[in-house]
PDB file of C-alpha atoms in Angstrom:
ATOM      1  CA  UNK A1070     -33.028 -50.636  61.833  1.00  0.00           C
ATOM      2  CA  UNK A1071     -35.793 -52.262  59.868  1.00  0.00           C
ATOM      3  CA  UNK A1072     -34.348 -55.793  60.072  1.00  0.00           C
ATOM      4  CA  UNK A1073     -37.890 -57.104  60.204  1.00  0.00           C
ATOM      5  CA  UNK A1074     -38.669 -55.328  56.911  1.00  0.00           C
ATOM      6  CA  UNK A1075     -35.820 -56.558  54.910  1.00  0.00           C
ATOM      7  CA  UNK A1076     -32.877 -54.251  55.484  1.00  0.00           C
ATOM      8  CA  UNK A1077     -30.506 -52.355  57.794  1.00  0.00           C
ATOM      9  CA  UNK A1078     -30.028 -48.652  57.256  1.00  0.00           C
ATOM     10  CA  UNK A1079     -26.549 -48.929  58.849  1.00  0.00           C
ATOM     11  CA  UNK A1080     -24.586 -52.165  58.181  1.00  0.00           C
ATOM     12  CA  UNK A1081     -23.146 -54.075  61.040  1.00  0.00           C
ATOM     13  CA  UNK A1082     -19.775 -54.378  59.271  1.00  0.00           C
ATOM     14  CA  UNK A1083     -17.643 -51.411  60.192  1.00  0.00           C
ATOM     15  CA  UNK A1084     -16.146 -50.850  56.699  1.00  0.00           C
ATOM     16  CA  UNK A1085     -19.553 -50.998  55.055  1.00  0.00           C
ATOM     17  CA  UNK A1086     -20.948 -48.759  57.728  1.00  0.00           C
ATOM     18  CA  UNK A1087     -18.125 -46.282  57.033  1.00  0.00           C
ATOM     19  CA  UNK A1088     -18.953 -46.240  53.345  1.00  0.00           C
ATOM     20  CA  UNK A1089     -22.584 -45.564  54.003  1.00  0.00           C
ATOM     21  CA  UNK A1090     -21.651 -42.645  56.211  1.00  0.00           C
ATOM     22  CA  UNK A1091     -19.089 -41.344  53.632  1.00  0.00           C
ATOM     23  CA  UNK A1092     -21.781 -41.296  50.890  1.00  0.00           C
ATOM     24  CA  UNK A1093     -24.328 -39.651  53.244  1.00  0.00           C
ATOM     25  CA  UNK A1094     -21.845 -36.938  54.225  1.00  0.00           C
ATOM     26  CA  UNK A1095     -20.970 -36.082  50.608  1.00  0.00           C
ATOM     27  CA  UNK A1096     -24.689 -35.732  49.779  1.00  0.00           C
ATOM     28  CA  UNK A1097     -25.366 -33.792  53.066  1.00  0.00           C
ATOM     29  CA  UNK A1098     -22.419 -31.372  52.646  1.00  0.00           C
ATOM     30  CA  UNK A1099     -22.301 -30.884  48.882  1.00  0.00           C
ATOM     31  CA  UNK A1100     -25.611 -31.509  47.059  1.00  0.00           C
ATOM     32  CA  UNK A1101     -28.640 -31.433  49.262  1.00  0.00           C
ATOM     33  CA  UNK A1102     -28.656 -27.844  50.506  1.00  0.00           C
ATOM     34  CA  UNK A1103     -28.061 -26.564  46.931  1.00  0.00           C
ATOM     35  CA  UNK A1104     -31.400 -27.996  45.878  1.00  0.00           C
ATOM     36  CA  UNK A1105     -33.196 -25.486  48.033  1.00  0.00           C
ATOM     37  CA  UNK A1106     -34.589 -22.715  45.974  1.00  0.00           C
ATOM     38  CA  UNK A1107     -34.391 -20.186  48.904  1.00  0.00           C
ATOM     39  CA  UNK A1108     -30.680 -20.798  49.245  1.00  0.00           C
ATOM     40  CA  UNK A1109     -30.094 -20.284  45.587  1.00  0.00           C
ATOM     41  CA  UNK A1110     -32.291 -17.183  45.534  1.00  0.00           C
ATOM     42  CA  UNK A1111     -30.262 -15.810  48.421  1.00  0.00           C
ATOM     43  CA  UNK A1112     -27.131 -16.411  46.488  1.00  0.00           C
ATOM     44  CA  UNK A1113     -28.554 -14.496  43.500  1.00  0.00           C
ATOM     45  CA  UNK A1114     -29.729 -11.706  45.722  1.00  0.00           C
ATOM     46  CA  UNK A1115     -26.459 -11.217  47.573  1.00  0.00           C
ATOM     47  CA  UNK A1116     -24.391 -11.405  44.429  1.00  0.00           C
ATOM     48  CA  UNK A1117     -26.581  -9.261  42.341  1.00  0.00           C
ATOM     49  CA  UNK A1118     -27.160 -12.314  40.175  1.00  0.00           C
ATOM     50  CA  UNK A1119     -23.504 -12.548  39.366  1.00  0.00           C
ATOM     51  CA  UNK A1120     -23.358 -16.076  40.934  1.00  0.00           C
ATOM     52  CA  UNK A1121     -26.003 -17.413  38.483  1.00  0.00           C
ATOM     53  CA  UNK A1122     -27.759 -19.587  41.013  1.00  0.00           C
ATOM     54  CA  UNK A1123     -29.000 -22.325  38.696  1.00  0.00           C
ATOM     55  CA  UNK A1124     -25.728 -22.764  36.911  1.00  0.00           C
ATOM     56  CA  UNK A1125     -23.808 -22.718  40.158  1.00  0.00           C
ATOM     57  CA  UNK A1126     -26.216 -25.224  41.609  1.00  0.00           C
ATOM     58  CA  UNK A1127     -25.883 -27.593  38.636  1.00  0.00           C
ATOM     59  CA  UNK A1128     -22.066 -27.485  38.792  1.00  0.00           C
ATOM     60  CA  UNK A1129     -21.953 -28.001  42.609  1.00  0.00           C
ATOM     61  CA  UNK A1130     -24.606 -30.901  42.508  1.00  0.00           C
ATOM     62  CA  UNK A1131     -22.662 -32.601  39.726  1.00  0.00           C
ATOM     63  CA  UNK A1132     -19.461 -32.205  41.698  1.00  0.00           C
ATOM     64  CA  UNK A1133     -20.994 -33.904  44.683  1.00  0.00           C
ATOM     65  CA  UNK A1134     -22.631 -36.592  42.696  1.00  0.00           C
ATOM     66  CA  UNK A1135     -19.498 -37.287  40.692  1.00  0.00           C
ATOM     67  CA  UNK A1136     -17.771 -37.853  44.119  1.00  0.00           C
ATOM     68  CA  UNK A1137     -20.477 -40.281  45.064  1.00  0.00           C
ATOM     69  CA  UNK A1138     -20.273 -41.946  41.637  1.00  0.00           C
ATOM     70  CA  UNK A1139     -16.447 -42.550  42.204  1.00  0.00           C
ATOM     71  CA  UNK A1140     -17.109 -44.077  45.685  1.00  0.00           C
ATOM     72  CA  UNK A1141     -19.943 -46.305  44.453  1.00  0.00           C
ATOM     73  CA  UNK A1142     -18.239 -47.234  41.139  1.00  0.00           C
ATOM     74  CA  UNK A1143     -15.178 -48.340  43.024  1.00  0.00           C
ATOM     75  CA  UNK A1144     -17.284 -50.519  45.416  1.00  0.00           C
ATOM     76  CA  UNK A1145     -19.107 -52.114  42.478  1.00  0.00           C
ATOM     77  CA  UNK A1146     -15.889 -52.575  40.463  1.00  0.00           C
ATOM     78  CA  UNK A1147     -13.991 -54.269  43.303  1.00  0.00           C
ATOM     79  CA  UNK A1148     -16.861 -56.611  43.927  1.00  0.00           C
ATOM     80  CA  UNK A1149     -17.334 -57.531  40.353  1.00  0.00           C
ATOM     81  CA  UNK A1150     -13.649 -57.920  39.578  1.00  0.00           C
ATOM     82  CA  UNK A1151     -12.631 -60.605  41.994  1.00  0.00           C
ATOM     83  CA  UNK A1152     -13.733 -59.199  45.375  1.00  0.00           C
ATOM     84  CA  UNK A1153     -14.769 -61.439  48.134  1.00  0.00           C
ATOM     85  CA  UNK A1154     -18.390 -61.475  46.903  1.00  0.00           C
ATOM     86  CA  UNK A1155     -20.513 -60.019  44.168  1.00  0.00           C
ATOM     87  CA  UNK A1156     -21.844 -56.601  44.934  1.00  0.00           C
ATOM     88  CA  UNK A1157     -25.592 -56.209  45.606  1.00  0.00           C
ATOM     89  CA  UNK A1158     -27.563 -53.695  43.544  1.00  0.00           C
ATOM     90  CA  UNK A1159     -27.520 -50.893  46.108  1.00  0.00           C
ATOM     91  CA  UNK A1160     -25.058 -47.981  46.606  1.00  0.00           C
ATOM     92  CA  UNK A1161     -22.567 -49.696  48.982  1.00  0.00           C
ATOM     93  CA  UNK A1162     -22.879 -53.071  47.234  1.00  0.00           C
ATOM     94  CA  UNK A1163     -25.515 -54.292  49.773  1.00  0.00           C
ATOM     95  CA  UNK A1164     -28.505 -56.431  48.908  1.00  0.00           C
ATOM     96  CA  UNK A1165     -30.859 -54.124  50.743  1.00  0.00           C
ATOM     97  CA  UNK A1166     -31.105 -50.305  50.886  1.00  0.00           C
ATOM     98  CA  UNK A1167     -29.020 -48.485  53.353  1.00  0.00           C
ATOM     99  CA  UNK A1168     -28.992 -44.868  54.690  1.00  0.00           C
ATOM    100  CA  UNK A1169     -26.829 -43.981  51.637  1.00  0.00           C
ATOM    101  CA  UNK A1170     -29.600 -45.126  49.336  1.00  0.00           C
ATOM    102  CA  UNK A1171     -32.209 -43.279  51.334  1.00  0.00           C
ATOM    103  CA  UNK A1172     -30.177 -40.070  50.893  1.00  0.00           C
ATOM    104  CA  UNK A1173     -29.131 -40.729  47.310  1.00  0.00           C
ATOM    105  CA  UNK A1174     -32.536 -41.548  45.771  1.00  0.00           C
ATOM    106  CA  UNK A1175     -34.130 -38.186  46.267  1.00  0.00           C
ATOM    107  CA  UNK A1176     -31.021 -36.377  44.994  1.00  0.00           C
ATOM    108  CA  UNK A1177     -31.132 -38.351  41.809  1.00  0.00           C
ATOM    109  CA  UNK A1178     -34.772 -37.725  41.412  1.00  0.00           C
ATOM    110  CA  UNK A1179     -34.616 -33.937  41.910  1.00  0.00           C
ATOM    111  CA  UNK A1180     -31.378 -33.065  39.963  1.00  0.00           C
ATOM    112  CA  UNK A1181     -33.131 -33.865  36.717  1.00  0.00           C
ATOM    113  CA  UNK A1182     -35.212 -30.711  37.410  1.00  0.00           C
ATOM    114  CA  UNK A1183     -32.043 -28.759  36.997  1.00  0.00           C
ATOM    115  CA  UNK A1184     -31.057 -30.248  33.644  1.00  0.00           C
ATOM    116  CA  UNK A1185     -28.208 -32.404  35.063  1.00  0.00           C
ATOM    117  CA  UNK A1186     -27.048 -35.120  32.694  1.00  0.00           C
ATOM    118  CA  UNK A1187     -26.897 -38.060  35.087  1.00  0.00           C
ATOM    119  CA  UNK A1188     -26.442 -40.701  32.390  1.00  0.00           C
ATOM    120  CA  UNK A1189     -23.311 -39.140  30.992  1.00  0.00           C
ATOM    121  CA  UNK A1190     -21.636 -38.429  34.298  1.00  0.00           C
ATOM    122  CA  UNK A1191     -22.874 -40.919  36.784  1.00  0.00           C
ATOM    123  CA  UNK A1192     -23.675 -44.162  34.985  1.00  0.00           C
ATOM    124  CA  UNK A1193     -23.324 -46.363  38.119  1.00  0.00           C
ATOM    125  CA  UNK A1194     -25.748 -44.178  40.065  1.00  0.00           C
ATOM    126  CA  UNK A1195     -28.227 -44.382  37.159  1.00  0.00           C
ATOM    127  CA  UNK A1196     -27.997 -48.148  37.248  1.00  0.00           C
ATOM    128  CA  UNK A1197     -28.569 -48.190  41.027  1.00  0.00           C
ATOM    129  CA  UNK A1198     -31.479 -45.788  40.690  1.00  0.00           C
ATOM    130  CA  UNK A1199     -33.204 -48.430  38.488  1.00  0.00           C
ATOM    131  CA  UNK A1200     -33.143 -50.791  41.480  1.00  0.00           C
ATOM    132  CA  UNK A1201     -34.719 -48.159  43.622  1.00  0.00           C
ATOM    133  CA  UNK A1202     -37.608 -47.942  41.185  1.00  0.00           C
ATOM    134  CA  UNK A1203     -38.225 -51.676  41.772  1.00  0.00           C
ATOM    135  CA  UNK A1204     -37.990 -51.591  45.561  1.00  0.00           C
ATOM    136  CA  UNK A1205     -41.199 -50.993  47.622  1.00  0.00           C
ATOM    137  CA  UNK A1206     -39.523 -48.613  50.065  1.00  0.00           C
ATOM    138  CA  UNK A1207     -38.753 -46.256  47.208  1.00  0.00           C
ATOM    139  CA  UNK A1208     -41.881 -46.821  45.363  1.00  0.00           C
ATOM    140  CA  UNK A1209     -43.927 -45.792  48.381  1.00  0.00           C
ATOM    141  CA  UNK A1210     -41.763 -42.736  48.967  1.00  0.00           C
ATOM    142  CA  UNK A1211     -42.009 -41.349  45.421  1.00  0.00           C
ATOM    143  CA  UNK A1212     -43.548 -37.879  45.135  1.00  0.00           C
ATOM    144  CA  UNK A1213     -46.217 -39.133  42.884  1.00  0.00           C
ATOM    145  CA  UNK A1214     -47.231 -41.856  45.403  1.00  0.00           C
ATOM    146  CA  UNK A1215     -47.990 -39.323  48.108  1.00  0.00           C
ATOM    147  CA  UNK A1216     -51.593 -38.622  49.038  1.00  0.00           C
ATOM    148  CA  UNK A1217     -51.186 -34.898  48.679  1.00  0.00           C
ATOM    149  CA  UNK A1218     -49.285 -35.058  45.408  1.00  0.00           C
ATOM    150  CA  UNK A1219     -50.580 -32.729  42.702  1.00  0.00           C
ATOM    151  CA  UNK A1220     -51.944 -34.832  39.872  1.00  0.00           C
TER     152      UNK A1220
END
């Protein structure tokens, strides 16, 4: 998809494609749903606030992002330490964004609302996020760039 616009959301290479899907699934199954305020409100309500939704949310999101950090750091480490080729700047070592990047970028943006220390726990993801900020796909998708954004 989007070959004519400078990228493929799913790489043709089966190993790279599997890595994209692995990252997407970690985000999908661990971090994304916990950023939903109604889900955390329900957890507080059912538990009589014993779960402490925001603290639970931070710990669970950090667990998921730490898993993604390990996957991504390994990819970038292998490529920069004698792998077949140097890693590109995106999550799976590609030179253009993939579905993994499309799923990861909003997670990195929103976790800061919950006081998550990304720099201390996910340094590779923070470096990758800097590349997102330079790419037009991500610039155009930022909350502040939307026509209905509160300014």
